[in-house]
Coordinates of N, CA, C and O in Angstrom, one line a residue:
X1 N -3.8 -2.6 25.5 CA -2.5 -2.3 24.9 C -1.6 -3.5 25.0 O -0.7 -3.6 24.2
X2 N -1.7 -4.5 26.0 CA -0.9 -5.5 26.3 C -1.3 -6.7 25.2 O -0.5 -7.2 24.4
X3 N -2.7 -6.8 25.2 CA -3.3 -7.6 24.3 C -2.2 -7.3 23.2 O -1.2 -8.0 23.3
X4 N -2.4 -6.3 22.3 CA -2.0 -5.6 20.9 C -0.8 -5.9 21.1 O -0.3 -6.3 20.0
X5 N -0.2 -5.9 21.9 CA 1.6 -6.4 21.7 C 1.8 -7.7 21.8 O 2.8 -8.2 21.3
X6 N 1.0 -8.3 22.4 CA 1.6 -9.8 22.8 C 1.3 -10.1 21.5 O 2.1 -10.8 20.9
X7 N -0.2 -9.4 20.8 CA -0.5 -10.2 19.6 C 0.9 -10.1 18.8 O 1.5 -11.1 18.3
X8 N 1.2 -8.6 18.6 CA 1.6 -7.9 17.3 C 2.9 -9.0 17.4 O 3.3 -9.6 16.3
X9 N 3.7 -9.4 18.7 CA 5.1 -10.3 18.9 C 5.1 -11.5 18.7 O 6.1 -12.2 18.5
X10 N 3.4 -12.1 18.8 CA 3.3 -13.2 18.2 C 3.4 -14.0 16.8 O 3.7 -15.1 16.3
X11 N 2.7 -12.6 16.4 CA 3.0 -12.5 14.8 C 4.2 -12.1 14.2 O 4.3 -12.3 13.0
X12 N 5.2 -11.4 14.9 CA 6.5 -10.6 14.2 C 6.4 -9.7 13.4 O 6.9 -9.6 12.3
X13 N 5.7 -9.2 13.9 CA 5.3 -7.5 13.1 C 5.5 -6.5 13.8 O 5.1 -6.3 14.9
X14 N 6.3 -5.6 13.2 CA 6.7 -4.1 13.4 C 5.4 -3.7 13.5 O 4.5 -4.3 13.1
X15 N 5.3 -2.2 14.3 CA 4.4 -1.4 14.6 C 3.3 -1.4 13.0 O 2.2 -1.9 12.8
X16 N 4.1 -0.6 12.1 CA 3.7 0.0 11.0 C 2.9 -1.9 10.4 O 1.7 -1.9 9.8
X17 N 3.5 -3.0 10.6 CA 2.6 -4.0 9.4 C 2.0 -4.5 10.3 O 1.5 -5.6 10.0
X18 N 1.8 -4.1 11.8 CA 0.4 -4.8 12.7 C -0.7 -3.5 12.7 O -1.9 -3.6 13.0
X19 N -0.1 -2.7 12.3 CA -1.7 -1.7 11.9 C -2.0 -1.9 10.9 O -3.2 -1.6 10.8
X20 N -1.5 -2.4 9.7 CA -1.9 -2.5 8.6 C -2.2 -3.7 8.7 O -2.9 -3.9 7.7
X21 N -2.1 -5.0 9.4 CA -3.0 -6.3 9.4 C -4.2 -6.0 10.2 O -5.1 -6.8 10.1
X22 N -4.1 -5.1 10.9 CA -5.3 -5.0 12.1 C -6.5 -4.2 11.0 O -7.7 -4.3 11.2
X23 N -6.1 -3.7 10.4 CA -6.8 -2.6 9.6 C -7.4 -3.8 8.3 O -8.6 -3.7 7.9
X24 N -6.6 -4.7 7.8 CA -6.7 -5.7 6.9 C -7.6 -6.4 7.3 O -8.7 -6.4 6.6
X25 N -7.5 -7.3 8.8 CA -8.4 -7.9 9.6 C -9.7 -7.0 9.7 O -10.6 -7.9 9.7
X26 N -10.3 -5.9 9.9 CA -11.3 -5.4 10.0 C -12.1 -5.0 8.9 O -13.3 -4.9 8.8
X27 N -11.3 -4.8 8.0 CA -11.8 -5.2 6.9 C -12.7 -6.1 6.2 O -13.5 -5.9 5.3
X28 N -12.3 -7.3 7.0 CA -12.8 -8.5 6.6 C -11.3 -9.0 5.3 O -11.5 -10.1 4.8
X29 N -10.7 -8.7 5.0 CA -9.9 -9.4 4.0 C -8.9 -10.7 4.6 O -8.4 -10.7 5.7
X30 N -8.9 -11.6 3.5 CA -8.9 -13.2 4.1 C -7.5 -12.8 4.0 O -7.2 -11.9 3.2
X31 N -6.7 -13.6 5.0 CA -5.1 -13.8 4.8 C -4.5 -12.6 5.1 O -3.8 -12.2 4.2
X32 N -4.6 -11.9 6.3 CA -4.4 -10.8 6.7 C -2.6 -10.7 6.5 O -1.8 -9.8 6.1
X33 N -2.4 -11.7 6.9 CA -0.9 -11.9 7.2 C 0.0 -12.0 6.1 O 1.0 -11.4 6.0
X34 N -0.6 -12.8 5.3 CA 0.1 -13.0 3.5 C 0.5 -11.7 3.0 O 1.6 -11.3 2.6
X35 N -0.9 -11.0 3.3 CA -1.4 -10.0 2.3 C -0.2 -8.8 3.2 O 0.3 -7.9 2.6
X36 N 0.1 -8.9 4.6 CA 1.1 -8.1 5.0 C 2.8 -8.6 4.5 O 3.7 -8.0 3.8
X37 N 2.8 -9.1 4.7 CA 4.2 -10.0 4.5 C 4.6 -9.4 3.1 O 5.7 -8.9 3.0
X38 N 3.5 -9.6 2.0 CA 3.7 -9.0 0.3 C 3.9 -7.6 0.5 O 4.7 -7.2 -0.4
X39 N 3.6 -7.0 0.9 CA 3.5 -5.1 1.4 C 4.8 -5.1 2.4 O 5.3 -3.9 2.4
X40 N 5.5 -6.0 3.1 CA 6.1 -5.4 4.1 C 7.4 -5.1 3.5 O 8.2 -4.5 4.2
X41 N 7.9 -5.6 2.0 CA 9.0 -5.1 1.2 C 8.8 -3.9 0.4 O 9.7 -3.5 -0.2
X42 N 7.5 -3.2 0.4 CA 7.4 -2.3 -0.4 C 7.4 -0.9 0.6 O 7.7 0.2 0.2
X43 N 7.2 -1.1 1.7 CA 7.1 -0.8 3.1 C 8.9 0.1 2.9 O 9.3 1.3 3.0
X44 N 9.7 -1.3 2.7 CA 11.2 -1.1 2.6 C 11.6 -0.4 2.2 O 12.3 0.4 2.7
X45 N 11.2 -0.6 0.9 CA 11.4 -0.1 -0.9 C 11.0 1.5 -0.5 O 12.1 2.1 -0.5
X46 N 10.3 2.1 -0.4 CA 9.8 3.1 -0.6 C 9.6 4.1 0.9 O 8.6 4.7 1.2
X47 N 10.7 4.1 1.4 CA 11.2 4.7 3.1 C 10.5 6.0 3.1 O 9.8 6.5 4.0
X48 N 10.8 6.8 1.5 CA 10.5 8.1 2.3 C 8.8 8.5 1.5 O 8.5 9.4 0.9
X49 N 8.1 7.3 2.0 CA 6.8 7.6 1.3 C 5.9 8.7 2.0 O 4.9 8.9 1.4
X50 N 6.2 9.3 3.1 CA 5.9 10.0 4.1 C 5.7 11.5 3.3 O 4.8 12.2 3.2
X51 N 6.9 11.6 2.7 CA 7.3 13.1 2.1 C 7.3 13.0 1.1 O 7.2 14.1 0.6
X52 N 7.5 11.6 -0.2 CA 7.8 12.3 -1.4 C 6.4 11.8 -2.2 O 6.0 10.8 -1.6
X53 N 5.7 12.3 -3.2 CA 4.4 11.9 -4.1 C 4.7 10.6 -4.8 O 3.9 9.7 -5.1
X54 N 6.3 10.5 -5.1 CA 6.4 9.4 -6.0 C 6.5 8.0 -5.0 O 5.7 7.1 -5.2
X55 N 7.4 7.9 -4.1 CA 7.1 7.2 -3.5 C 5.9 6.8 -2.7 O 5.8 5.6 -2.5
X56 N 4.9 7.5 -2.4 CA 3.8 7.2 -2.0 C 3.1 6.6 -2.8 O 2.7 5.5 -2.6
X57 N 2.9 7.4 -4.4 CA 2.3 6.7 -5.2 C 2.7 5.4 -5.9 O 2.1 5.1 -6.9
X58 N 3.9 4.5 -5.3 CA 4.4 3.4 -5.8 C 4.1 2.6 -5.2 O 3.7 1.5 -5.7
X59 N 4.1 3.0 -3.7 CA 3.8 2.3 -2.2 C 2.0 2.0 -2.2 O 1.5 0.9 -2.2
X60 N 1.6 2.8 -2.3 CA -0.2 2.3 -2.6 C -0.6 1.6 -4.2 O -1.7 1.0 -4.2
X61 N 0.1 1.7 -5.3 CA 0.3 0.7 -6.3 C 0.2 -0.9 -5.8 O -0.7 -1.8 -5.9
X62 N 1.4 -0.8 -5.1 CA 1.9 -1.9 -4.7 C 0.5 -2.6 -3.8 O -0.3 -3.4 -4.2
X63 N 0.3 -2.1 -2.5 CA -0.3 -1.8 -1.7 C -1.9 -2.6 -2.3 O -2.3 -3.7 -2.0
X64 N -2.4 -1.7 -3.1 CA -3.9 -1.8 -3.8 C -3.5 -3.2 -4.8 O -4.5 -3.7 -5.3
X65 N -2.4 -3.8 -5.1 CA -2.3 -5.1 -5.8 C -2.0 -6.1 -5.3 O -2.4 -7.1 -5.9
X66 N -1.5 -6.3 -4.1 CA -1.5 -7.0 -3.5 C -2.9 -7.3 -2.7 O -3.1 -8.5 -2.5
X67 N -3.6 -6.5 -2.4 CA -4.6 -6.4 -1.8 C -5.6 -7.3 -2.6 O -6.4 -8.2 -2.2
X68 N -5.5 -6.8 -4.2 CA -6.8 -7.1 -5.2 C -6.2 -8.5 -5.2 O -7.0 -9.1 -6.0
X69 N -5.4 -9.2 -4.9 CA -5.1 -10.4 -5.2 C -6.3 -11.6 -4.1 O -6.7 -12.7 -4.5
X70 N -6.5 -10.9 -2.9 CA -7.4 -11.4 -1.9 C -9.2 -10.9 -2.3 O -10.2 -11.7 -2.4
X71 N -9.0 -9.5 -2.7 CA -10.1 -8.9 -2.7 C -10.4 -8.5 -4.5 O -9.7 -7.6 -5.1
X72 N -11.5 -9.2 -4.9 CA -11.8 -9.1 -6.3 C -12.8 -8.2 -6.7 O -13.8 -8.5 -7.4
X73 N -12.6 -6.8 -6.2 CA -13.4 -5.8 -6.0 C -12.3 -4.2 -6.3 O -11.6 -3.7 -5.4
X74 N -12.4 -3.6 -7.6 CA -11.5 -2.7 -7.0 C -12.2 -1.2 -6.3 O -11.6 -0.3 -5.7
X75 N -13.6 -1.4 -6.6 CA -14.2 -0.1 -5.9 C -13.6 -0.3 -4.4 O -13.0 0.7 -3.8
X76 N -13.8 -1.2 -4.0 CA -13.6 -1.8 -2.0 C -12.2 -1.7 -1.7 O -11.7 -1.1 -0.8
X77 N -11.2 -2.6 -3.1 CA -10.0 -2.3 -2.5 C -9.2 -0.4 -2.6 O -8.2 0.1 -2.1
X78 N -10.0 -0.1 -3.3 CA -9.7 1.7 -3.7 C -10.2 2.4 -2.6 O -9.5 3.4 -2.1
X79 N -11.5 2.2 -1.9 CA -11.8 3.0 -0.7 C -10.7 2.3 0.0 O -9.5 2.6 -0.2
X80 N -11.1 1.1 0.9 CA -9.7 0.7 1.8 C -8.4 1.0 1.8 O -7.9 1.1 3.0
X81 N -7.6 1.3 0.7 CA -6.3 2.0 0.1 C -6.7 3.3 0.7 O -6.4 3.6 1.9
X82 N -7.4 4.0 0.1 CA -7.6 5.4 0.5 C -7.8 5.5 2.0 O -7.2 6.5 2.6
X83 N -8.7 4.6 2.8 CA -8.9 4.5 3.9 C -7.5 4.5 4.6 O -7.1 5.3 5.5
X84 N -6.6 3.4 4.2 CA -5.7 2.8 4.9 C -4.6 3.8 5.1 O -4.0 3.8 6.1
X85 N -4.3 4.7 3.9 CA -3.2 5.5 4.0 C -3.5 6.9 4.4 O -2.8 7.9 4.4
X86 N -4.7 6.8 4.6 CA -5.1 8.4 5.3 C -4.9 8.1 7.0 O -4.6 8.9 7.9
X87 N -5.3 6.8 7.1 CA -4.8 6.4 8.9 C -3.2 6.7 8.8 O -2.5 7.4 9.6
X88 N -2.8 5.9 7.7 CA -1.5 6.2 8.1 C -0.5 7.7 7.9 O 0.7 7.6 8.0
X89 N -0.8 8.6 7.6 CA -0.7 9.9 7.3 C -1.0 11.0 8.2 O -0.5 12.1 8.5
X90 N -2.2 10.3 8.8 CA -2.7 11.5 10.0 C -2.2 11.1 11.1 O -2.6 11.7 12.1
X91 N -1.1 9.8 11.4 CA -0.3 9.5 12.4 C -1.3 8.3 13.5 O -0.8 7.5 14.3
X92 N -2.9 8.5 13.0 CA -3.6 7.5 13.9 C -2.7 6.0 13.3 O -2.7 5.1 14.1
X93 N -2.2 5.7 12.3 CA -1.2 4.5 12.4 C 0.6 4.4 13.1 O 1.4 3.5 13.3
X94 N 0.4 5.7 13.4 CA 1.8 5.7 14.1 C 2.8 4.8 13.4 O 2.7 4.2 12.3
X95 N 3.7 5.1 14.2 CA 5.4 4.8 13.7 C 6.5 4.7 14.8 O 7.6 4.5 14.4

């Protein structure tokens, strides 16, 4: 757990965009960090994506495009998406 913080402080990431680089990183997708940084305004943009459909469904738009910009696959980036926001929903991404 000390590891994970020193990393996440080294990088300047909030809780929510070092799970989603750690999750990017395991993935294998190049530029984990880019690819967070482009998400971390949509992150902003769309606060109450937790509870509302529309917001959610703007938030993984965004999400799944920025992604495909690294990853030229949309089967891979559509499971990952689905993967990534089901971590984040059942709370194993915390907040």
């Amino acid at each position: 757990d000390e590891e994970r913080k020193r990393k996440q402080e080294e990088k300047g990431l909030n809780a929510l965009e070092f799970f989603v680089f750690r999750t990017l990183e395991e993935e294998g997708v190049q530029a984990p960090e880019e690819v967070v940084k482009n998400i971390s305004n949509a992150f902003k943009t769309y606060t109450n994506w937790r509870n509302s459909e529309s917001d959610l469904r703007e938030l993984r738009k965004e999400v799944t495009f920025a992604i495909l910009e690294k990853i030229d696959n949309i089967e891979r980036v559509t499971f990952f998406v689905d993967r990534l926001f089901n971590l984040l929903l059942s709370d194993v991404g915390g907040q």
